[in-house]
PDB file of N, CA, C and O in Angstrom:
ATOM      1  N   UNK D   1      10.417  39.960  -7.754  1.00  0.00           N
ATOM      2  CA  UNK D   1       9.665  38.914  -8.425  1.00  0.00           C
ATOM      3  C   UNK D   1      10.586  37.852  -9.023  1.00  0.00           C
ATOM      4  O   UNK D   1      10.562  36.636  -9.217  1.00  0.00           O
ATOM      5  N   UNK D   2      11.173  38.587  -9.167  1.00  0.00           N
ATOM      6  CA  UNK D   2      12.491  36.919  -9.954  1.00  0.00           C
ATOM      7  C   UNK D   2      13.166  36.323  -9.083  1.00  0.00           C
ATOM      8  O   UNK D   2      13.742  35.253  -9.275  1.00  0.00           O
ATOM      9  N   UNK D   3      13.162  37.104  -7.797  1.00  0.00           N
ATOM     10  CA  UNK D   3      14.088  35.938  -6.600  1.00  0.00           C
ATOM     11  C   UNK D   3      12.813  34.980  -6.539  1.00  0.00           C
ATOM     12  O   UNK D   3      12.958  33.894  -7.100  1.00  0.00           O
ATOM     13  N   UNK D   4      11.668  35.220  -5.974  1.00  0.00           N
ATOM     14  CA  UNK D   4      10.443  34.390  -6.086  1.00  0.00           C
ATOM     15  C   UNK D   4      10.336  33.232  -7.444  1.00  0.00           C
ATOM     16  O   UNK D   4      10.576  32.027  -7.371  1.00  0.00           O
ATOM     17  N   UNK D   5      10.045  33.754  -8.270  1.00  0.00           N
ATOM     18  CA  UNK D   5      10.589  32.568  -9.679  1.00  0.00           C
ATOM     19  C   UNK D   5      12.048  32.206  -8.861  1.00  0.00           C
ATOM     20  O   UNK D   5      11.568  31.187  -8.365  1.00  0.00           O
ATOM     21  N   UNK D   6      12.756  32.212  -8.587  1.00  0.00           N
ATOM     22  CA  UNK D   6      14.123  31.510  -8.854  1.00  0.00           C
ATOM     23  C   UNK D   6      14.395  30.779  -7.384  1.00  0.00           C
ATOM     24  O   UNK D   6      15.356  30.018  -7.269  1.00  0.00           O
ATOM     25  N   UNK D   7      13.533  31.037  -6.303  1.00  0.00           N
ATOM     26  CA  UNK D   7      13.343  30.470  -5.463  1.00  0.00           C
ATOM     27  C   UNK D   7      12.248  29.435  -5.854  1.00  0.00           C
ATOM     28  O   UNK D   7      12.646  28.291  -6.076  1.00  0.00           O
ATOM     29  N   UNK D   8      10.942  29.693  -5.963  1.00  0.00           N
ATOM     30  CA  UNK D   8      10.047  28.586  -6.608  1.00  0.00           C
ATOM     31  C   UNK D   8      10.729  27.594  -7.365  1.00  0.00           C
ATOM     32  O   UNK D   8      10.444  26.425  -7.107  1.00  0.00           O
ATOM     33  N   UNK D   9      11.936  27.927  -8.628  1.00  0.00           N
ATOM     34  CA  UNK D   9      12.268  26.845  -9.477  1.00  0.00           C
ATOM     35  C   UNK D   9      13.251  26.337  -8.746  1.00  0.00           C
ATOM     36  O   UNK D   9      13.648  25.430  -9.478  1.00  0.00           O
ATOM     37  N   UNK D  10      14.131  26.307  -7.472  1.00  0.00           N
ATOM     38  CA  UNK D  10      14.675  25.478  -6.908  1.00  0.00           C
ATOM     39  C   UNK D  10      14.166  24.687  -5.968  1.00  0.00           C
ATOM     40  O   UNK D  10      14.660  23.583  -5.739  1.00  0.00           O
ATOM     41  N   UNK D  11      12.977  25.222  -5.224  1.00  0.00           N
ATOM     42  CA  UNK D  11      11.892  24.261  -4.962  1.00  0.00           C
ATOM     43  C   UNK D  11      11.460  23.060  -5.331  1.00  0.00           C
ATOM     44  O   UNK D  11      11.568  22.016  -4.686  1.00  0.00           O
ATOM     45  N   UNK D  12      10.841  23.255  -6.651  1.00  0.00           N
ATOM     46  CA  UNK D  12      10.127  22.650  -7.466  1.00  0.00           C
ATOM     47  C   UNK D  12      11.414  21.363  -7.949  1.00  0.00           C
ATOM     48  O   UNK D  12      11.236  20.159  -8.135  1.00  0.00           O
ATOM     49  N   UNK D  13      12.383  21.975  -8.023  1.00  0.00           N
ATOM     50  CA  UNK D  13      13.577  21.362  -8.760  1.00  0.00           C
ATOM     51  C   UNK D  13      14.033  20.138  -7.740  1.00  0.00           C
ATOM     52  O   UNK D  13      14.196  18.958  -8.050  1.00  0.00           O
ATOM     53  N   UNK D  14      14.210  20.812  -6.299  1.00  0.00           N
ATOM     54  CA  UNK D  14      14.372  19.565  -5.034  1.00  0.00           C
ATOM     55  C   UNK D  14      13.198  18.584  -4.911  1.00  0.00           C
ATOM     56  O   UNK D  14      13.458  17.431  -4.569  1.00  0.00           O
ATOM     57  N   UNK D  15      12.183  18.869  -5.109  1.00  0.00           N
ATOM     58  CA  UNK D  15      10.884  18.383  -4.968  1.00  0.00           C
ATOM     59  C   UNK D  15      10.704  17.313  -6.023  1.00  0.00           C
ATOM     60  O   UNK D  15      10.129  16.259  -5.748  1.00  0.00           O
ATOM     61  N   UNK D  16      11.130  17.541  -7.083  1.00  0.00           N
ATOM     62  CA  UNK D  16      10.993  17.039  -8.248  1.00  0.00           C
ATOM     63  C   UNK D  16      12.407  15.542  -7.754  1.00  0.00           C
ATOM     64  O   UNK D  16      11.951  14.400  -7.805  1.00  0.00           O
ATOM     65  N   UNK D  17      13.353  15.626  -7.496  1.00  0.00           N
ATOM     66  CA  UNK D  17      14.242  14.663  -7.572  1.00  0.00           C
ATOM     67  C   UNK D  17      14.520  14.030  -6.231  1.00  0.00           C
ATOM     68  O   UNK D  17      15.384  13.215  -5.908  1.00  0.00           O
ATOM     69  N   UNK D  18      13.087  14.908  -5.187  1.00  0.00           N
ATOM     70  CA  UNK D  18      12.809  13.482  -4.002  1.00  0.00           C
ATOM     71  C   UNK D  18      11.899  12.448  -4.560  1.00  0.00           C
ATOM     72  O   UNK D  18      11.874  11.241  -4.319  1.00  0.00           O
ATOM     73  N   UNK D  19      11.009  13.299  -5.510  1.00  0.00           N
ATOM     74  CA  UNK D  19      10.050  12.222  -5.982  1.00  0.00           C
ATOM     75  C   UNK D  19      10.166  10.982  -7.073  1.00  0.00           C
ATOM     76  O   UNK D  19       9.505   9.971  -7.309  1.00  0.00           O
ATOM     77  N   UNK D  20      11.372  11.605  -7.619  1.00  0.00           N
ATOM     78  CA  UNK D  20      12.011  10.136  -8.453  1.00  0.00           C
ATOM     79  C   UNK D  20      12.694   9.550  -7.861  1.00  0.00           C
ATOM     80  O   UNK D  20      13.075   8.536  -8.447  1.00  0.00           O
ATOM     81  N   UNK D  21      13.287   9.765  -6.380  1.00  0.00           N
ATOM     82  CA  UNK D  21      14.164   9.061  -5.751  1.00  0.00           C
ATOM     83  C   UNK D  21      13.057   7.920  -5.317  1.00  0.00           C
ATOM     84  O   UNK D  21      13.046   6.750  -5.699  1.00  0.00           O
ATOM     85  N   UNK D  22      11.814   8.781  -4.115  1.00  0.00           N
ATOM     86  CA  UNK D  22      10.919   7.617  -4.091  1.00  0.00           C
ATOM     87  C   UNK D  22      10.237   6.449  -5.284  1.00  0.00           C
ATOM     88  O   UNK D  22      10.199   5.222  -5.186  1.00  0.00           O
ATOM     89  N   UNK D  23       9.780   7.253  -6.308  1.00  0.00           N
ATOM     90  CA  UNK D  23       9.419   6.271  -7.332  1.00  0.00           C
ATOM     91  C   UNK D  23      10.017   5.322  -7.698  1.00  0.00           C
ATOM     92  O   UNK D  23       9.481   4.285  -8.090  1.00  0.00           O
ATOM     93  N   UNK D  24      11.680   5.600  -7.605  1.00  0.00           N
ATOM     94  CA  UNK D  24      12.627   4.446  -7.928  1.00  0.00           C
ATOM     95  C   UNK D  24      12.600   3.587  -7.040  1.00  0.00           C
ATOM     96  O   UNK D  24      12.270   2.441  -7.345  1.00  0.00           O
ATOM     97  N   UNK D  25      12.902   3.876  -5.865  1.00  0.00           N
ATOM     98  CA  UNK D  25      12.494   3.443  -4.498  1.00  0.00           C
ATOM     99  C   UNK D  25      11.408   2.051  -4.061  1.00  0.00           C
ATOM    100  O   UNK D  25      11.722   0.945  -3.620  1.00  0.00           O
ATOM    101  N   UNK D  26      10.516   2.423  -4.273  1.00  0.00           N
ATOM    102  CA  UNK D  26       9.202   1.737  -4.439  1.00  0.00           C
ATOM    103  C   UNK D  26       9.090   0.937  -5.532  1.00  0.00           C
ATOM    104  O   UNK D  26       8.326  -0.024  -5.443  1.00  0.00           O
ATOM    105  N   UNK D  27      10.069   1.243  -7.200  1.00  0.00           N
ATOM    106  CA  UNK D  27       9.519   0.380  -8.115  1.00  0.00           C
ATOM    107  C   UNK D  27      10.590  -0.914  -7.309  1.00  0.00           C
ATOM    108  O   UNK D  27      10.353  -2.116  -7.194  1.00  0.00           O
ATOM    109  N   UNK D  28      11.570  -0.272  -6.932  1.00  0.00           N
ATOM    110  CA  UNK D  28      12.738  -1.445  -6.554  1.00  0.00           C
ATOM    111  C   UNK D  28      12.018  -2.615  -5.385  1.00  0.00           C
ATOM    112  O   UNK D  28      12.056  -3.834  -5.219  1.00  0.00           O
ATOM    113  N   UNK D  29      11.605  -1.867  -4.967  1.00  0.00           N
ATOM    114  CA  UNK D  29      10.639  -2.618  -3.694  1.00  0.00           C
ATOM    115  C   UNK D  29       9.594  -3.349  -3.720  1.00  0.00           C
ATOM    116  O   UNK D  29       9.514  -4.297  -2.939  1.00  0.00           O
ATOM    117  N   UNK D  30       8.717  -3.107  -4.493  1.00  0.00           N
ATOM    118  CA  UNK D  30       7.576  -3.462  -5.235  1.00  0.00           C
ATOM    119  C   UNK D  30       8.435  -5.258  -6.446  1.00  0.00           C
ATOM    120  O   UNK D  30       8.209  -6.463  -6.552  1.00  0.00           O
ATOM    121  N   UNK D  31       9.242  -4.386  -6.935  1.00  0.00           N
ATOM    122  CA  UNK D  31      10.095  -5.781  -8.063  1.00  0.00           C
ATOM    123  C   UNK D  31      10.818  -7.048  -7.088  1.00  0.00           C
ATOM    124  O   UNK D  31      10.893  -8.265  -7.261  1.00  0.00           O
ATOM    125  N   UNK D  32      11.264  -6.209  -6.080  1.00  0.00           N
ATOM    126  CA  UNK D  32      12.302  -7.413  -5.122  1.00  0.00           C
ATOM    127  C   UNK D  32      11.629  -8.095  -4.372  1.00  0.00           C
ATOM    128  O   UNK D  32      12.185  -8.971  -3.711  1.00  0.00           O
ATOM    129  N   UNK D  33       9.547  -7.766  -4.222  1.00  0.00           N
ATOM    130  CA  UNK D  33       8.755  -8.644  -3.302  1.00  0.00           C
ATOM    131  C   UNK D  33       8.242  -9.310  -4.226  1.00  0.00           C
ATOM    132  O   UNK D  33       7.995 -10.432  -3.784  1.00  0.00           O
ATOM    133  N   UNK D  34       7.941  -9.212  -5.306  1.00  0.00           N
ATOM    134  CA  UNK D  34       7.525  -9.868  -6.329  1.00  0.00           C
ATOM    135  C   UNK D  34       8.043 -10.820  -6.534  1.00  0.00           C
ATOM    136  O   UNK D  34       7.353 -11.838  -6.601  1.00  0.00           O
ATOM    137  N   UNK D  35      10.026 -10.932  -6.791  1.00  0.00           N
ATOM    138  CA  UNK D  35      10.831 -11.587  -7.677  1.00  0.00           C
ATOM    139  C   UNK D  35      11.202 -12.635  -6.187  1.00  0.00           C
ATOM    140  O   UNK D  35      11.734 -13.732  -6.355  1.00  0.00           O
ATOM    141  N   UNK D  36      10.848 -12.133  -4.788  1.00  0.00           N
ATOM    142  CA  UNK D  36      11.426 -13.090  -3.869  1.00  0.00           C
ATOM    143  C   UNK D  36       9.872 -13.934  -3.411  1.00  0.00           C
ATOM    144  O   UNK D  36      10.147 -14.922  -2.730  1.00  0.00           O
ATOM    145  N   UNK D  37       8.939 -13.833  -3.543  1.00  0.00           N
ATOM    146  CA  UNK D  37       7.937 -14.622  -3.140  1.00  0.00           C
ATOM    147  C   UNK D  37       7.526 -16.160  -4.257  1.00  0.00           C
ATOM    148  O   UNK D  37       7.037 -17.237  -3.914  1.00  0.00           O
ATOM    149  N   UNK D  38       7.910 -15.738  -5.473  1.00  0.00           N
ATOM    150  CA  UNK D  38       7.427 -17.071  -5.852  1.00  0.00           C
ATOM    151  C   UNK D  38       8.580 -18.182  -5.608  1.00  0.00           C
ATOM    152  O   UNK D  38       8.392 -19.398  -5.622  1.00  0.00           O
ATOM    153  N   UNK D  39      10.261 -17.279  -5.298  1.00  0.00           N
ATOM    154  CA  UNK D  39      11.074 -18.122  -5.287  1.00  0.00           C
ATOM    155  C   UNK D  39      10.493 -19.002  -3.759  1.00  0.00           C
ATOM    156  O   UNK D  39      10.858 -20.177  -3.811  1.00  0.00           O
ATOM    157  N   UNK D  40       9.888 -18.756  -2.779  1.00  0.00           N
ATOM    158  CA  UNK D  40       9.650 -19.320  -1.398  1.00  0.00           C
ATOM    159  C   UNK D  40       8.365 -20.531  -1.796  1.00  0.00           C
ATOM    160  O   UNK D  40       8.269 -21.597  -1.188  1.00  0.00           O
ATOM    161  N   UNK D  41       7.526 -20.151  -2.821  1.00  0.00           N
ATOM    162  CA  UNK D  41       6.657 -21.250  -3.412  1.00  0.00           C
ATOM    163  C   UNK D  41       7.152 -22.088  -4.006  1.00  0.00           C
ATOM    164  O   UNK D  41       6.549 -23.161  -4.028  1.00  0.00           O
ATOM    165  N   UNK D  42       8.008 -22.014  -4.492  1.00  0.00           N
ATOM    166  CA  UNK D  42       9.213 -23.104  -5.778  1.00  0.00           C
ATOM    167  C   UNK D  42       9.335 -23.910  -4.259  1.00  0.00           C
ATOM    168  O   UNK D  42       8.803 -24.971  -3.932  1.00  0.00           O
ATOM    169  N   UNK D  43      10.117 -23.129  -3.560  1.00  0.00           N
ATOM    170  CA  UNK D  43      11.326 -24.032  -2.536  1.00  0.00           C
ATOM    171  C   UNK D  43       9.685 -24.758  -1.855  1.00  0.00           C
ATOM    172  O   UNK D  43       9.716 -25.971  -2.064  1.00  0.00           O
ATOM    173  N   UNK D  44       8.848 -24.496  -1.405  1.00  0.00           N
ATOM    174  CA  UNK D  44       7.850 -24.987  -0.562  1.00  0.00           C
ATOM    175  C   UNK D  44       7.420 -26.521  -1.363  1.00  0.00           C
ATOM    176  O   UNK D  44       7.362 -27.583  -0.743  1.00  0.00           O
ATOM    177  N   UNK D  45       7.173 -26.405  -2.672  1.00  0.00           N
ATOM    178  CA  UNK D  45       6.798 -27.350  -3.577  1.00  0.00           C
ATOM    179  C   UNK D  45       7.747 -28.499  -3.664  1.00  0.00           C
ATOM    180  O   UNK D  45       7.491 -29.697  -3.789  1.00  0.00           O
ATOM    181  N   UNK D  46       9.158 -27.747  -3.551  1.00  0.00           N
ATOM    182  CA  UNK D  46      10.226 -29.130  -4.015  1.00  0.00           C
ATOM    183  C   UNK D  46      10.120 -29.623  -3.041  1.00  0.00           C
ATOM    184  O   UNK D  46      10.121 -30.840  -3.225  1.00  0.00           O
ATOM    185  N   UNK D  47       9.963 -29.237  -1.449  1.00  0.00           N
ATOM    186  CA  UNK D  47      10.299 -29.991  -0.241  1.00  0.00           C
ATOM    187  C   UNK D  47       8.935 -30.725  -0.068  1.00  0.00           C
ATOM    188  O   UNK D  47       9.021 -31.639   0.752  1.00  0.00           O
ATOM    189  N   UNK D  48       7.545 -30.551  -0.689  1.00  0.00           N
ATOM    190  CA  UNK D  48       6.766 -31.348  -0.482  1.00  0.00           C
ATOM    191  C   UNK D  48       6.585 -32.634  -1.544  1.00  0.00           C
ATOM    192  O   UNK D  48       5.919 -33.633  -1.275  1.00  0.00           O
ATOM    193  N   UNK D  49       7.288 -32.423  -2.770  1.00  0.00           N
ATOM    194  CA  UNK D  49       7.357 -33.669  -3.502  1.00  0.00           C
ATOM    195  C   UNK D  49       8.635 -34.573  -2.903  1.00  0.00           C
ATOM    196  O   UNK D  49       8.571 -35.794  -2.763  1.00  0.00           O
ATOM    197  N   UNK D  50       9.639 -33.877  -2.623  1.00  0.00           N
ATOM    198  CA  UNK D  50      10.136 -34.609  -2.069  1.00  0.00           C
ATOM    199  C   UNK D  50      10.054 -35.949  -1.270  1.00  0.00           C
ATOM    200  O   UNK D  50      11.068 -36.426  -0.760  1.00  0.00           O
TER     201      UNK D  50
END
């Protein structure tokens, strides 16, 4: 029974630090489409007052 616990908590433990890898992942991804789309509206605007 304790290899089971001690297998489960290394499981849980890998499992646990794919899923903050993705979360980080995605917040980074999610921030860098955000932070690069209005810069393409700026540039669209200056070249039409232009």
């Amino acid at each position: 029974m304790a290899n089971f616990i001690e297998f489960f908590r290394m499981v849980f433990s890998y499992l646990f630090v794919f899923a903050v890898i993705i979360v980080v992942s995605a917040a980074g991804a999610i921030a860098g489409v955000k932070l690069w789309k209005p810069k393409q509206k700026v540039e669209e605007k200056t070249e039409s007052e232009a």
